[in-house]
Amino acid sequence: MVNLKKYNDVLKLFVIFLTFFFIVSCSKQNYHVSKIEGKRIPITEKGNLVAIPSEQAKQIENFIKPYREHINKDLDSVLAYCPVTLDKSSGKWQTTIGNLIADVTLKRGNLVFNTREKKNIDICLLNHGGIRSILPKGNVTARTAFEIMPFENTMVVIALKGEQILELVDYFIAEKKPHPLSGITFTIDKNNTAKNILVQGKPIEKDKIYYVGTNDYLSNGGDNMNFFKKGVQKFDLDYKLRNILIDYFKEIDTIPVVNDIRITVE
C-alpha cells in the first residue's frame, strides 16, 4: 500500500517522460498513429491509501527518479539574486513586482517584435491576478519564474488607436487594481479622470497607432479588457511570459527594485 498523492506524482512524471520519449522517437522515424485504444483500470481507495503493490510502486519510482532529479536540477539552478522581496500587495496603483514584470515583458518582447516587424512596443499591460507568487529575497531560479507565472500564457502585441489607449487608462482607474503597466504615465485628478497621459514620454494622440504588449488571455478581452478586441492588428510573438522572466533572470546578476512613479494622484 502506498500513499495516493505520492503515487499520482510519480505517475504524472512517468507520463511526461513517455510523452517526451514518444516525441523524440517519432522525430527520428516516420511513424504514424493509426489507432488509439484504451481501457479503464479501476483503483481501489481506502482513505489516502490505494491498493497498488509496493514493489510495483518502487519500480516506477526507481524508473522516474533520474528524470525527476534532472528536471529539479534545471529548475533549481541559481540564475540571479533578488536583494529584497517583491510582491503585488506593496502599493495601490503600482507594485514593485508589477513594474518589474511589465518592464521586462516590454523590453524582451520588443527584441522579438522589432526584429520581426521593424516596429517598437510602446506600452505593456498585464493583469494583477496573473502574478501568482512573490519574488522572494535571495537566489532566483527557473522554479521561481514557474511559481510567479504558472500559466502557459504567451505574449501578444495589439495595435491600438489612441482612443483605445484612453479606454485602457479609464479601465485601469475604474478597476482600482495595480495591474502591471509600463511605457505609459498619467495623473488621476479629483474627479477620478486621467490627465497628462504620456506614452513613451510624449502626449497621447487619439489617431495614432500604438503597439501594446499583453498576454493572449487579455488580448481576447479577458478580465473585461474589451478595448483589446478593438485592435487594428494582432501579433502573436509565441513567447511565453514565463520564459521571458527566465531569459531575463539569466542575463542579469542582481534584480533591480523598480520604484519610479508611473501613476500619480492629485
Short mmCIF file of C-alpha atoms in Angstrom, two decimals, residues 13-164:
data_model
loop_
_atom_site.label_atom_id
_atom_site.label_comp_id
_atom_site.label_asym_id
_atom_site.label_seq_id
_atom_site.Cartn_x
_atom_site.Cartn_y
_atom_site.Cartn_z
CA LEU A 13 6.25 12.25 -14.17
CA PHE A 14 6.11 8.85 -15.84
CA VAL A 15 3.50 10.10 -18.34
CA ILE A 16 5.59 13.21 -19.07
CA PHE A 17 8.64 11.03 -19.72
CA LEU A 18 6.73 8.68 -22.03
CA THR A 19 5.33 11.66 -23.95
CA PHE A 20 8.79 13.18 -24.33
CA PHE A 21 10.25 9.81 -25.37
CA PHE A 22 7.49 9.31 -27.96
CA ILE A 23 8.04 12.79 -29.47
CA VAL A 24 11.79 12.29 -29.72
CA SER A 25 11.43 8.81 -31.20
CA CYS A 26 8.88 9.90 -33.77
CA SER A 27 11.04 12.83 -34.82
CA LYS A 28 13.73 10.37 -35.87
CA GLN A 29 11.49 7.88 -37.65
CA ASN A 30 8.43 8.24 -39.84
CA TYR A 31 5.80 6.70 -37.56
CA HIS A 32 2.10 7.44 -37.95
CA VAL A 33 -0.64 6.80 -35.40
CA SER A 34 -3.27 4.58 -36.99
CA LYS A 35 -5.37 3.69 -33.95
CA ILE A 36 -5.55 4.58 -30.26
CA GLU A 37 -7.05 2.09 -27.83
CA GLY A 38 -7.54 2.20 -24.09
CA LYS A 39 -9.36 0.60 -21.22
CA ARG A 40 -10.48 1.69 -17.78
CA ILE A 41 -8.43 0.38 -14.89
CA PRO A 42 -10.23 0.92 -11.55
CA ILE A 43 -8.19 1.88 -8.48
CA THR A 44 -9.46 0.90 -5.04
CA GLU A 45 -9.12 3.68 -2.49
CA LYS A 46 -9.27 3.46 1.27
CA GLY A 47 -8.71 6.80 2.97
CA ASN A 48 -5.49 8.18 1.49
CA LEU A 49 -4.26 4.73 0.51
CA VAL A 50 -4.51 2.95 -2.82
CA ALA A 51 -4.21 -0.78 -3.41
CA ILE A 52 -1.07 -0.73 -5.56
CA PRO A 53 1.61 -3.31 -4.71
CA SER A 54 4.53 -1.52 -3.07
CA GLU A 55 7.03 -3.41 -5.25
CA GLN A 56 5.43 -2.05 -8.43
CA ALA A 57 5.36 1.45 -6.99
CA LYS A 58 9.04 1.11 -6.08
CA GLN A 59 9.90 0.04 -9.63
CA ILE A 60 8.08 3.06 -11.08
CA GLU A 61 9.76 5.33 -8.55
CA ASN A 62 13.22 3.99 -9.46
CA PHE A 63 12.48 4.43 -13.16
CA ILE A 64 11.28 8.01 -12.75
CA LYS A 65 13.87 9.14 -10.18
CA PRO A 66 16.75 10.10 -12.53
CA TYR A 67 14.40 12.12 -14.75
CA ARG A 68 12.86 13.90 -11.75
CA GLU A 69 16.31 14.73 -10.42
CA HIS A 70 17.34 16.10 -13.81
CA ILE A 71 14.23 18.31 -14.00
CA ASN A 72 14.70 19.53 -10.43
CA LYS A 73 18.34 20.35 -11.10
CA ASP A 74 17.33 22.55 -14.05
CA LEU A 75 14.53 24.22 -12.09
CA ASP A 76 16.68 24.91 -9.02
CA SER A 77 19.82 26.21 -10.71
CA VAL A 78 20.51 29.77 -9.49
CA LEU A 79 20.01 32.37 -12.26
CA ALA A 80 20.08 35.70 -10.39
CA TYR A 81 19.79 37.34 -6.99
CA CYS A 82 16.95 39.50 -5.63
CA PRO A 83 18.02 41.98 -2.90
CA VAL A 84 14.53 42.40 -1.41
CA THR A 85 11.20 40.60 -1.60
CA LEU A 86 8.96 41.92 -4.37
CA ASP A 87 5.22 41.29 -4.09
CA LYS A 88 1.98 42.51 -5.62
CA SER A 89 0.45 43.93 -2.45
CA SER A 90 3.01 46.69 -1.90
CA GLY A 91 1.05 49.56 -3.47
CA LYS A 92 -2.38 50.81 -4.51
CA TRP A 93 -1.78 51.77 -8.16
CA GLN A 94 1.50 50.02 -8.86
CA THR A 95 3.74 47.43 -7.23
CA THR A 96 7.44 46.67 -7.38
CA ILE A 97 6.91 43.22 -8.86
CA GLY A 98 4.30 44.55 -11.31
CA ASN A 99 6.65 47.29 -12.51
CA LEU A 100 9.45 44.78 -12.96
CA ILE A 101 7.38 42.24 -14.88
CA ALA A 102 5.83 44.89 -17.15
CA ASP A 103 9.23 46.44 -17.89
CA VAL A 104 10.85 43.07 -18.55
CA THR A 105 7.98 41.94 -20.78
CA LEU A 106 8.12 45.15 -22.81
CA LYS A 107 11.91 45.06 -23.14
CA ARG A 108 12.34 41.40 -24.06
CA GLY A 109 9.17 41.25 -26.13
CA ASN A 110 10.44 44.23 -28.08
CA LEU A 111 13.57 42.31 -29.08
CA VAL A 112 11.33 39.84 -30.92
CA PHE A 113 8.78 42.35 -32.19
CA ASN A 114 11.36 44.79 -33.54
CA THR A 115 13.26 42.02 -35.32
CA ARG A 116 10.14 40.60 -36.95
CA GLU A 117 8.06 43.70 -37.64
CA LYS A 118 10.62 46.54 -37.53
CA LYS A 119 8.35 48.29 -35.03
CA ASN A 120 8.60 49.03 -31.31
CA ILE A 121 6.25 48.15 -28.47
CA ASP A 122 5.00 51.35 -26.81
CA ILE A 123 3.10 50.04 -23.79
CA CYS A 124 2.85 46.85 -21.79
CA LEU A 125 -0.27 46.00 -19.78
CA LEU A 126 -0.71 42.73 -17.87
CA ASN A 127 -3.15 41.67 -15.18
CA HIS A 128 -2.61 41.88 -11.44
CA GLY A 129 -4.22 38.46 -10.92
CA GLY A 130 -1.76 36.82 -13.29
CA ILE A 131 1.04 37.24 -10.76
CA ARG A 132 0.70 34.13 -8.61
CA SER A 133 3.63 34.42 -6.23
CA ILE A 134 6.15 36.80 -4.72
CA LEU A 135 9.70 37.24 -5.97
CA PRO A 136 11.47 36.41 -2.71
CA LYS A 137 14.69 37.89 -1.43
CA GLY A 138 17.66 35.68 -2.21
CA ASN A 139 18.59 33.37 -5.04
CA VAL A 140 16.25 33.34 -8.03
CA THR A 141 15.76 30.18 -10.09
CA ALA A 142 13.70 28.96 -13.01
CA ARG A 143 11.34 27.45 -10.44
CA THR A 144 10.75 31.00 -9.17
CA ALA A 145 9.51 32.01 -12.62
CA PHE A 146 7.18 28.98 -12.75
CA GLU A 147 5.73 29.96 -9.37
CA ILE A 148 5.17 33.58 -10.42
CA MET A 149 3.81 32.70 -13.88
CA PRO A 150 2.40 29.13 -13.71
CA PHE A 151 0.13 29.56 -16.73
CA GLU A 152 1.02 28.92 -20.36
CA ASN A 153 0.28 32.49 -21.46
CA THR A 154 2.20 33.83 -24.45
CA MET A 155 2.96 37.42 -25.33
CA VAL A 156 0.78 39.19 -27.88
CA VAL A 157 1.14 42.69 -29.33
CA ILE A 158 -2.04 44.57 -30.25
CA ALA A 159 -2.07 47.67 -32.46
CA LEU A 160 -4.49 50.13 -30.84
CA LYS A 161 -5.50 53.65 -31.76
CA GLY A 162 -5.01 56.41 -29.22
CA GLU A 163 -8.76 56.30 -28.50
CA GLN A 164 -8.39 52.75 -27.20
#
